Amino acid sequence: MKAIKILQERQMVVDSVAEQELGPDEVRLRMQYVGFCGSDLSTYLGRNPMVKMPVVPGHEVGAVIDEVGSHVPEGLKPGMVVTANPYTNCGKCASCRNGRVNACQHNETLGVQRWGAMRETLVLPWEKVIPAGLLTPRTCALIEPMSVGFHAVSRAQVTDIDVVLVIGCGMVGMGAIVRSAQRGATVVAADIDDEKLKLAREMGASYTINTKTDDVHARLLEMTSGFGPDVVIEAVGSAPTYQMAVDEVAFTGRVICIGYAKTEVSFQTKYFVQKELDIRGSRNAQPSDFRAVIHYLERGTCPVDRLISRVVAPEEAPQAMQEWAEQPGRVFRILVDFC
């Protein structure tokens, strides 16, 4: 069957791979749309230390069930529109023991530590297949990245009395904006791109800051009566934005880290103590986060078309990835159409 592979740095090809066998507890998915995410771009650029090359990328899935194994529950049937939970969990590590399977010590994510979804069909354990209700497969490809943002908001314990600063208005950041607004918080979106900031307002942000042109510190003090934001969600993964999060969060605030910084980060650690900060990592998403995103998308208020920058055929994917690498700030999501 047809698949997209990243062979090495900046080398992506369309190739043929063997179809997987179907076990009794497994489901075969026929891919409709699969999204390229930031980790796929990092892999393409040779900057993803966790990936095992060569790799079939992709873990943002919009699919239909093609076939089910003999032991699969009746609730999963051929023809159903579904997405996929792309993470594994060992059931034995400290994270799994504590019920936080999204942070499994031995997790292997589709498209990173194991071959992913950029192929015509994919076989998964039935527990990792998530029915998507009335959503289209195209919309389903947005569920996983938004769920990561939803999970960060849960980690932050956001409430309606909080001011939440979200740094980075990509798909994950947009998920954090939506979920924070749903919880009644006042949301401040920060990014370097005015078009993304405009869209962030449509998705629930009350204020926006262009970190390239605005005085971030002064704007935040103005917006928060001099206190600073109660919560800062870092959804970029760079040294300057990590430092910004710690510098700008209010005393006794919460800093939630989603992005992986590519270099070491130096902090004024006195702020950790003086402000008595809660600094928390946020990794992947829980099944409940997937369900919450599906519920949100089913309402029809999300500007889905504006979140999809481009839809390409598999044969066009290498060129699309090359162009994304040249202008990374201008893309929300590229979807590959396997229909």
Coordinates of C-alpha atoms in Angstrom, one line a residue:
M1 CA 0.0 0.0 0.0
K2 CA 1.0 3.6 -0.5
A3 CA 2.8 5.4 2.4
I4 CA 4.8 8.5 3.0
K5 CA 8.3 8.1 4.5
I6 CA 10.9 10.4 5.9
L7 CA 14.2 8.6 5.1
Q8 CA 16.6 11.1 6.6
E9 CA 16.9 14.8 7.1
R10 CA 15.0 16.7 4.4
Q11 CA 14.3 13.5 2.4
M12 CA 10.7 12.5 2.1
V13 CA 9.3 10.1 -0.4
V14 CA 6.1 8.2 -1.3
D15 CA 6.8 4.5 -1.1
S16 CA 5.1 1.2 -0.8
V17 CA 4.8 -0.7 2.5
A18 CA 3.2 -4.0 3.4
E19 CA -0.3 -4.0 4.8
Q20 CA -0.5 -5.0 8.5
E21 CA -2.1 -8.2 9.6
L22 CA -5.3 -7.8 11.7
G23 CA -5.4 -9.4 15.1
P24 CA -8.6 -10.4 17.1
D25 CA -8.4 -7.3 19.3
E26 CA -7.5 -4.9 16.6
V27 CA -9.2 -2.5 14.1
R28 CA -8.1 -1.7 10.6
L29 CA -8.6 2.0 9.8
R30 CA -8.7 3.3 6.2
M31 CA -7.1 6.7 6.3
Q32 CA -9.1 9.6 4.9
Y33 CA -7.1 12.6 6.1
V34 CA -3.9 12.7 8.1
G35 CA -2.3 15.9 9.5
F36 CA 1.3 17.0 9.5
C37 CA 2.2 18.5 12.8
G38 CA 5.2 20.3 14.3
S39 CA 6.9 17.1 15.4
D40 CA 6.7 15.9 11.8
L41 CA 8.4 19.1 10.6
S42 CA 11.1 18.7 13.3
T43 CA 11.6 15.1 12.1
Y44 CA 11.9 16.3 8.5
L45 CA 14.4 18.9 9.6
G46 CA 16.5 16.4 11.6
R47 CA 15.7 18.1 14.9
N48 CA 13.6 15.4 16.6
P49 CA 15.8 13.4 18.9
M50 CA 13.1 10.9 19.8
V51 CA 12.4 9.7 16.2
K52 CA 13.7 6.4 14.8
M53 CA 14.5 6.8 11.1
P54 CA 13.3 5.9 8.6
V55 CA 9.8 6.6 9.7
V56 CA 6.3 6.8 8.4
P57 CA 5.1 10.1 10.0
G58 CA 1.6 11.2 11.1
H59 CA -0.6 10.8 14.2
E60 CA -3.4 13.2 13.5
V61 CA -6.0 10.9 12.1
G62 CA -9.3 11.2 10.3
A63 CA -10.4 7.7 9.2
V64 CA -13.2 5.2 8.7
I65 CA -13.2 1.7 10.2
D66 CA -12.4 -0.8 7.4
E67 CA -12.4 -4.1 9.3
V68 CA -12.6 -5.3 12.9
G69 CA -11.1 -8.3 14.7
S70 CA -13.2 -11.0 16.1
H71 CA -12.8 -9.8 19.8
V72 CA -13.6 -6.1 19.1
P73 CA -16.6 -4.7 21.0
E74 CA -19.8 -4.2 19.0
G75 CA -19.6 -0.5 19.4
L76 CA -16.9 -0.3 16.7
K77 CA -18.2 -1.2 13.3
P78 CA -17.0 -0.9 9.7
G79 CA -17.9 2.4 8.1
M80 CA -17.7 4.4 11.3
V81 CA -15.9 7.8 11.3
V82 CA -13.1 7.7 13.9
T83 CA -9.9 9.3 15.1
A84 CA -7.1 7.6 17.0
N85 CA -5.3 7.9 20.2
P86 CA -1.7 7.7 18.9
Y87 CA 0.1 7.0 22.2
T88 CA 1.0 3.7 23.9
N89 CA 1.1 3.0 27.6
C90 CA 2.9 0.1 29.3
G91 CA 0.6 -0.2 32.3
K92 CA 3.6 -0.7 34.6
C93 CA 5.5 2.5 35.0
A94 CA 4.9 5.2 37.6
S95 CA 2.8 7.3 35.3
C96 CA 0.5 4.4 34.4
R97 CA 0.3 3.3 38.0
N98 CA -1.0 6.8 38.8
G99 CA -3.6 6.7 36.1
R100 CA -1.8 9.3 33.9
V101 CA -1.2 7.0 30.9
N102 CA -0.7 10.0 28.6
A103 CA 2.7 10.5 30.3
C104 CA 3.8 6.8 30.2
Q105 CA 7.5 6.5 30.6
H106 CA 7.7 4.1 27.7
N107 CA 5.2 5.8 25.4
E108 CA 5.7 5.2 21.7
T109 CA 3.8 7.8 19.6
L110 CA 2.7 7.1 16.1
G111 CA 5.0 8.7 13.6
V112 CA 7.9 9.1 16.1
Q113 CA 9.0 6.0 17.9
R114 CA 6.9 3.8 15.6
W115 CA 5.6 4.1 12.1
G116 CA 2.6 6.4 11.9
A117 CA -0.6 7.0 10.0
M118 CA 0.6 8.5 6.7
R119 CA -0.4 5.4 4.8
E120 CA -3.6 4.0 3.3
T121 CA -4.5 1.7 6.2
L122 CA -3.4 1.4 9.8
V123 CA -4.1 -1.4 12.3
L124 CA -4.5 -0.4 16.0
P125 CA -5.7 -2.0 19.2
W126 CA -9.4 -1.3 19.5
E127 CA -8.9 0.7 22.7
K128 CA -7.0 3.3 20.7
V129 CA -9.8 3.9 18.2
I130 CA -12.1 6.9 19.1
P131 CA -15.6 7.2 17.5
A132 CA -16.0 10.8 16.3
G133 CA -19.8 11.1 16.3
L134 CA -21.1 13.3 13.5
L135 CA -17.7 14.8 12.5
T136 CA -16.3 14.4 9.1
P137 CA -12.9 12.6 8.7
R138 CA -11.4 15.9 7.5
T139 CA -12.3 17.6 10.8
C140 CA -11.2 14.5 12.8
A141 CA -7.6 15.2 11.7
L142 CA -7.7 18.3 14.0
I143 CA -8.8 16.5 17.1
E144 CA -5.5 15.2 18.4
P145 CA -3.5 18.5 18.4
M146 CA -6.4 20.4 20.0
S147 CA -6.7 17.8 22.7
V148 CA -3.1 18.5 23.7
G149 CA -4.1 22.1 24.3
F150 CA -7.2 21.0 26.2
H151 CA -5.1 18.8 28.4
A152 CA -2.7 21.7 29.3
V153 CA -5.7 23.6 30.6
S154 CA -6.7 20.7 32.8
R155 CA -3.1 20.6 34.1
A156 CA -3.4 24.3 34.9
Q157 CA -6.7 23.9 36.8
V158 CA -8.0 26.9 35.0
T159 CA -11.2 28.6 36.5
D160 CA -13.4 31.5 35.7
I161 CA -11.4 33.9 37.9
D162 CA -8.1 33.3 36.1
V163 CA -6.3 35.4 33.4
V164 CA -4.6 32.9 31.1
L165 CA -1.7 33.8 28.8
V166 CA -1.2 31.3 26.0
I167 CA 2.1 31.8 24.2
G168 CA 2.0 30.4 20.7
C169 CA -1.1 30.3 18.6
G170 CA -0.6 27.1 16.6
M171 CA -3.0 24.3 16.7
V172 CA -2.1 23.2 20.3
G173 CA -2.2 26.8 21.5
M174 CA -5.6 27.3 19.9
G175 CA -6.8 24.3 21.8
A176 CA -5.6 25.9 25.0
I177 CA -7.3 29.1 24.1
V178 CA -10.6 27.4 23.4
R179 CA -10.6 25.3 26.5
S180 CA -9.6 28.2 28.8
A181 CA -12.4 30.4 27.3
Q182 CA -14.9 27.5 27.8
R183 CA -14.0 27.5 31.5
G184 CA -14.7 31.2 31.8
A185 CA -11.2 32.5 32.0
T186 CA -10.0 35.8 30.5
V187 CA -7.6 34.6 27.7
V188 CA -4.6 36.6 26.4
A189 CA -3.1 35.1 23.2
A190 CA 0.5 35.9 22.3
D191 CA 2.2 35.2 19.0
I192 CA 4.4 36.8 16.3
D193 CA 1.9 36.5 13.5
D194 CA -1.1 39.0 13.4
E195 CA -3.2 36.6 11.3
K196 CA -3.0 33.9 14.0
L197 CA -3.7 36.5 16.6
K198 CA -6.8 37.6 14.7
L199 CA -8.0 34.0 14.6
A200 CA -7.2 33.5 18.3
R201 CA -9.8 36.3 19.1
E202 CA -12.4 34.4 17.1
M203 CA -11.7 31.3 19.1
G204 CA -12.0 32.9 22.5
A205 CA -9.1 35.2 23.3
S206 CA -10.1 38.5 24.9
Y207 CA -6.7 40.2 24.3
T208 CA -3.8 39.6 21.9
I209 CA -0.1 40.5 22.1
N210 CA 2.3 40.5 19.2
T211 CA 5.5 39.5 21.0
K212 CA 7.6 40.9 18.1
T213 CA 6.2 44.4 18.1
D214 CA 4.5 44.9 21.5
D215 CA 5.9 45.6 25.0
V216 CA 4.8 42.3 26.4
H217 CA 5.4 43.1 30.1
A218 CA 3.7 46.5 29.9
R219 CA 0.7 45.1 28.1
L220 CA 0.2 42.3 30.5
L221 CA 0.4 44.6 33.5
E222 CA -2.2 46.8 31.9
M223 CA -4.5 43.9 31.2
T224 CA -4.2 42.4 34.7
S225 CA -4.3 45.6 36.9
G226 CA -0.6 45.1 37.6
F227 CA -0.7 41.5 38.8
G228 CA 0.3 39.5 35.7
P229 CA -1.5 36.4 34.4
D230 CA -2.5 33.7 36.8
V231 CA -1.6 31.0 34.3
V232 CA 0.9 31.0 31.5
I233 CA 0.7 28.1 28.9
E234 CA 3.9 27.8 26.9
A235 CA 3.0 26.3 23.5
V236 CA 6.0 27.2 21.4
G237 CA 9.1 25.4 22.8
S238 CA 11.9 28.0 22.7
A239 CA 14.2 29.5 25.2
P240 CA 12.8 33.0 25.0
T241 CA 9.2 31.9 25.5
Y242 CA 10.0 29.7 28.4
Q243 CA 11.8 32.6 30.0
M244 CA 8.8 34.8 29.2
A245 CA 6.5 32.4 31.0
V246 CA 8.4 32.5 34.2
D247 CA 9.1 36.2 34.1
E248 CA 5.5 37.3 33.4
V249 CA 3.4 34.9 35.4
A250 CA 1.8 36.4 38.6
F251 CA 3.1 35.6 42.0
T252 CA 1.7 32.2 43.1
G253 CA 0.8 31.5 39.4
R254 CA 1.0 28.4 37.4
V255 CA 3.3 27.8 34.4
I256 CA 2.3 25.0 32.1
C257 CA 5.0 23.7 29.6
I258 CA 3.9 21.9 26.5
G259 CA 6.6 22.8 23.9
Y260 CA 10.0 21.1 23.8
A261 CA 12.7 23.7 23.8
K262 CA 15.4 22.7 21.3
T263 CA 18.2 24.2 23.4
E264 CA 19.0 24.6 27.1
V265 CA 17.1 27.3 28.9
S266 CA 18.5 29.6 31.6
F267 CA 16.2 30.9 34.3
Q268 CA 16.2 33.4 37.1
T269 CA 15.4 30.7 39.5
K270 CA 14.8 33.2 42.3
Y271 CA 11.4 33.7 40.7
F272 CA 10.5 30.0 41.3
V273 CA 10.9 30.7 45.0
Q274 CA 9.9 34.4 45.3
K275 CA 6.7 33.8 43.3
E276 CA 6.1 30.4 44.8
L277 CA 5.3 29.1 41.3
D278 CA 3.7 25.9 40.2
I279 CA 5.6 24.8 37.1
R280 CA 4.0 21.8 35.5
G281 CA 4.7 19.8 32.4
S282 CA 1.8 18.8 30.1
R283 CA 2.3 15.8 27.8
N284 CA 0.0 14.4 25.1
A285 CA -3.7 14.1 26.1
Q286 CA -6.1 11.9 28.1
P287 CA -9.1 10.1 26.5
S288 CA -11.3 12.6 28.2
D289 CA -9.5 15.4 26.4
F290 CA -10.3 13.7 23.0
R291 CA -13.9 13.5 24.0
A292 CA -14.1 17.1 25.0
V293 CA -12.6 18.3 21.7
I294 CA -15.1 16.1 19.8
H295 CA -17.9 17.7 21.8
Y296 CA -16.6 21.2 21.0
L297 CA -16.2 20.5 17.3
E298 CA -19.7 19.0 17.0
R299 CA -21.1 22.4 18.0
G300 CA -20.0 23.7 14.6
T301 CA -18.6 27.0 16.0
C302 CA -15.0 26.2 15.3
P303 CA -13.6 27.9 12.1
V304 CA -12.3 24.5 10.8
D305 CA -11.5 25.7 7.3
R306 CA -9.3 28.5 8.6
L307 CA -7.3 26.0 10.7
I308 CA -6.5 23.9 7.6
S309 CA -3.8 25.7 5.6
R310 CA -3.6 23.2 2.8
V311 CA -4.8 19.8 1.6
V312 CA -2.5 17.8 -0.6
A313 CA -2.4 14.4 -2.2
P314 CA 0.3 11.9 -1.0
E315 CA 2.4 12.6 -4.0
E316 CA 2.4 16.3 -3.2
A317 CA 3.4 15.9 0.4
P318 CA 7.2 16.1 -0.1
Q319 CA 6.9 19.5 -1.8
A320 CA 4.4 20.7 0.8
M321 CA 6.8 19.8 3.6
Q322 CA 9.7 21.5 1.9
E323 CA 7.6 24.7 1.5
W324 CA 6.5 24.5 5.1
A325 CA 10.1 24.2 6.3
E326 CA 10.9 27.4 4.4
Q327 CA 8.0 29.4 6.0
P328 CA 7.0 27.6 9.2
G329 CA 5.2 30.5 10.8
R330 CA 2.5 30.7 8.1
V331 CA 1.0 27.2 8.5
F332 CA -1.6 25.8 10.9
R333 CA -2.1 22.4 9.4
I334 CA -1.3 20.6 6.2
L335 CA -3.6 17.6 5.6
V336 CA -2.8 14.7 3.4
D337 CA -5.8 13.4 1.5
F338 CA -5.8 9.5 1.3
C339 CA -9.4 9.3 0.1

